[in-house]
Short mmCIF file of C-alpha atoms in Angstrom, two decimals:
data_model
loop_
_atom_site.label_atom_id
_atom_site.label_comp_id
_atom_site.label_asym_id
_atom_site.label_seq_id
_atom_site.Cartn_x
_atom_site.Cartn_y
_atom_site.Cartn_z
CA MET T 139 -77.97 0.95 87.62
CA ASN T 140 -79.41 3.18 85.26
CA ASP T 141 -76.40 2.88 82.82
CA VAL T 142 -77.66 -0.67 82.19
CA PRO T 143 -79.43 -0.68 78.93
CA VAL T 144 -83.32 -2.07 78.95
CA LEU T 145 -82.98 -3.29 75.72
CA LEU T 146 -81.74 -7.53 76.07
CA TYR T 147 -79.54 -7.25 72.82
CA LYS T 148 -77.70 -3.60 74.18
CA MET T 149 -76.92 -5.98 77.35
CA THR T 150 -73.45 -7.90 78.08
CA ARG T 151 -73.95 -11.03 79.31
CA ARG T 152 -72.48 -10.01 82.49
CA GLN T 153 -74.89 -7.29 82.82
CA PHE T 154 -78.12 -9.47 82.24
CA ARG T 155 -76.61 -12.57 84.11
CA GLU T 156 -76.11 -10.28 87.50
CA GLY T 157 -79.42 -8.55 87.15
CA VAL T 158 -80.96 -11.85 87.10
CA ASP T 159 -78.94 -13.46 89.86
CA GLU T 160 -78.89 -10.32 92.24
CA GLY T 161 -82.81 -9.86 91.66
CA ARG T 162 -82.93 -7.06 90.09
CA ILE T 163 -84.28 -8.26 86.58
CA LEU T 164 -87.49 -9.93 87.48
CA GLY T 165 -89.35 -10.06 84.08
CA ALA T 166 -88.74 -9.11 80.32
CA ILE T 167 -91.05 -7.80 77.49
CA VAL T 168 -90.98 -9.38 74.07
CA PRO T 169 -92.13 -6.83 71.19
CA THR T 170 -94.26 -8.98 68.38
CA GLY T 171 -94.96 -6.83 65.15
CA SER T 172 -94.62 -7.43 61.58
CA THR T 173 -92.74 -6.54 58.49
CA GLU T 174 -95.74 -5.67 55.99
CA GLN T 175 -97.34 -2.75 53.87
CA HIS T 176 -98.51 0.35 55.57
CA ASN T 177 -99.97 1.89 52.67
CA GLU T 178 -97.88 4.52 50.84
CA HIS T 179 -96.87 6.57 53.97
CA LEU T 180 -95.63 4.55 56.58
CA GLU T 181 -92.47 2.13 56.82
CA MET T 182 -93.09 -1.49 56.82
CA SER T 183 -91.39 -1.84 59.90
CA HIS T 184 -94.35 0.37 61.81
CA ASP T 185 -95.95 -2.67 63.73
CA THR T 186 -92.87 -3.65 64.79
CA SER T 187 -91.27 0.08 65.91
CA SER T 188 -94.55 0.61 67.53
CA ALA T 189 -94.58 -2.45 69.63
CA LEU T 190 -90.75 -1.86 70.54
CA HIS T 191 -91.41 1.91 71.49
CA VAL T 192 -94.31 1.16 73.95
CA ALA T 193 -92.25 -1.87 75.32
CA ARG T 194 -89.21 0.03 75.63
CA LEU T 195 -91.18 2.93 77.30
CA ALA T 196 -92.75 0.56 79.91
CA ALA T 197 -89.21 -0.77 80.61
CA GLU T 198 -87.70 2.76 81.26
CA ARG T 199 -90.41 3.43 84.28
CA LEU T 200 -89.66 -0.19 85.74
CA ARG T 201 -86.03 -0.33 85.42
CA PRO T 202 -84.00 -1.99 86.29
CA ARG T 203 -86.76 -4.55 86.75
CA VAL T 204 -87.59 -5.41 83.28
CA VAL T 205 -85.91 -5.96 80.06
CA VAL T 206 -86.89 -5.96 76.60
CA THR T 207 -86.00 -8.38 74.23
CA THR T 208 -85.08 -8.61 70.53
CA PRO T 209 -88.42 -7.72 68.55
CA LEU T 210 -90.32 -10.47 66.68
CA ALA T 211 -90.35 -8.79 63.36
CA VAL T 212 -91.72 -11.38 61.13
CA GLY T 213 -95.32 -11.82 61.78
CA VAL T 214 -98.53 -13.45 60.50
CA SER T 215 -99.18 -10.98 57.51
CA GLU T 216 -100.53 -13.60 54.84
CA HIS T 217 -103.31 -10.78 54.09
CA TRP T 218 -101.01 -8.34 52.93
CA MET T 219 -98.85 -10.80 50.03
CA ASP T 220 -100.05 -9.23 47.33
CA HIS T 221 -98.13 -6.08 48.45
CA ARG T 222 -94.52 -6.84 47.45
CA GLY T 223 -92.14 -6.65 50.48
CA THR T 224 -94.21 -7.76 52.86
CA LEU T 225 -93.29 -10.89 54.80
CA THR T 226 -95.16 -13.62 56.32
CA THR T 227 -94.67 -16.70 58.67
CA ARG T 228 -97.47 -19.43 59.33
CA PRO T 229 -99.38 -19.08 62.30
CA GLU T 230 -98.31 -22.11 64.19
CA VAL T 231 -94.43 -20.85 63.20
CA PHE T 232 -94.98 -17.57 64.48
CA VAL T 233 -96.24 -19.26 67.89
CA GLU T 234 -93.28 -21.60 68.29
CA LEU T 235 -90.68 -18.51 67.60
CA LEU T 236 -92.84 -16.91 70.32
CA HIS T 237 -92.53 -19.90 72.95
CA ASP T 238 -88.71 -20.37 72.18
CA VAL T 239 -88.16 -16.74 72.76
CA CYS T 240 -89.90 -17.14 76.43
CA ASP T 241 -88.41 -20.68 77.05
CA SER T 242 -85.10 -19.04 76.51
CA LEU T 243 -86.07 -16.08 78.97
CA ARG T 244 -87.45 -18.68 81.37
CA ARG T 245 -84.08 -20.68 81.02
CA GLY T 246 -82.39 -17.75 81.70
CA GLY T 247 -83.79 -17.36 85.16
CA VAL T 248 -87.01 -14.89 83.85
CA ARG T 249 -89.83 -15.82 85.65
CA ASN T 250 -92.20 -12.85 84.26
CA VAL T 251 -92.68 -12.21 80.55
CA LEU T 252 -95.22 -9.83 78.14
CA ILE T 253 -95.97 -10.05 74.99
CA VAL T 254 -96.25 -6.49 73.80
CA ASN T 255 -98.13 -6.80 70.44
CA GLY T 256 -97.77 -4.30 67.62
CA HIS T 257 -99.77 -6.36 64.87
CA ALA T 258 -103.21 -7.62 64.73
CA GLY T 259 -102.38 -10.43 62.15
CA ASN T 260 -100.63 -11.83 65.49
CA THR T 261 -103.33 -11.60 67.91
CA ARG T 262 -105.49 -14.45 66.89
CA PRO T 263 -103.05 -16.59 66.47
CA VAL T 264 -101.15 -16.24 69.60
CA ARG T 265 -104.74 -15.84 72.10
CA ASP T 266 -105.52 -19.12 70.36
CA ARG T 267 -102.57 -20.74 71.77
CA LEU T 268 -101.81 -19.07 74.98
CA ASP T 269 -103.19 -21.44 77.49
CA ASP T 270 -100.97 -23.92 75.57
CA LEU T 271 -97.75 -21.41 75.81
CA ARG T 272 -98.53 -21.02 79.58
CA LYS T 273 -98.46 -24.61 80.26
CA ARG T 274 -95.39 -25.59 78.55
CA LEU T 275 -93.91 -22.30 79.82
CA SER T 276 -94.36 -23.93 83.49
CA GLY T 277 -93.23 -21.25 85.95
CA VAL T 278 -93.37 -18.73 83.87
CA THR T 279 -96.00 -16.02 84.11
CA LEU T 280 -96.42 -15.27 81.01
CA ASP T 281 -99.48 -12.36 79.50
CA PHE T 282 -100.23 -10.98 75.74
CA CYS T 283 -101.48 -7.78 75.03
CA PRO T 284 -101.94 -5.64 71.85
CA TYR T 285 -101.22 -2.36 72.89
CA TRP T 286 -104.18 -0.51 71.33
CA GLU T 287 -106.43 -2.29 73.97
CA ALA T 288 -104.71 0.19 76.19
CA TYR T 289 -107.42 2.84 74.88
CA SER T 290 -111.13 2.77 76.22
CA LYS T 291 -113.58 3.54 73.71
CA ASP T 292 -113.99 7.04 75.68
CA ASP T 293 -110.43 7.76 74.86
CA VAL T 294 -110.93 6.77 71.47
CA ALA T 295 -113.79 9.00 70.87
CA LYS T 296 -112.35 11.53 72.36
CA TYR T 297 -108.85 11.62 70.61
CA MET T 298 -109.96 10.44 67.67
CA GLU T 299 -111.64 12.02 64.37
CA SER T 300 -112.10 8.42 62.58
CA GLY T 301 -112.98 6.37 66.10
CA ASN T 302 -110.92 3.72 64.37
CA CYS T 303 -108.45 1.98 66.67
CA PRO T 304 -106.21 0.22 65.99
CA GLY T 305 -107.23 1.21 62.36
CA HIS T 306 -104.45 -0.23 59.70
CA ALA T 307 -102.41 2.55 58.34
CA SER T 308 -105.17 5.30 59.41
CA GLU T 309 -105.72 7.74 61.66
CA PHE T 310 -104.23 5.73 64.78
CA GLU T 311 -101.39 4.34 63.15
CA THR T 312 -100.21 7.28 61.04
CA SER T 313 -100.37 9.43 64.14
CA PHE T 314 -98.53 7.18 66.33
#
């Protein structure tokens, strides 16, 4: 069973189907991020890579009960469009794509979905529409969490010089 990948996009259709049908796969994590500038020193994939990393670590601990979907790598980044290479989408388009991914999981038999977000620009659009998403995805337990919210103010004060968490391309993201 440990030879079955936790990344949905690395699974065969048989592995996924049998995992759901036999009750092994109970939930999915959808990592969301962005493709945007992160100053001169971090890759533009930073937010997506970070969310995927956190999601994969969680799924590995919960194996085989949880899978990780293909990350959504284009987020709401209009505020960085002055920096070439940034990709953005409209908030309503991002939330609709997120709905469609979660609905695909629901239609595939997954009833528990956690969205692990790695980009601050995605937070408000999702939180503003989370109740609507939950209603439209009836039968699915849906939650949303930017990964940096796992850190308490005490943790931030204890371990970070700047105290700026998440802090775009600053101490937290650079050390991540």
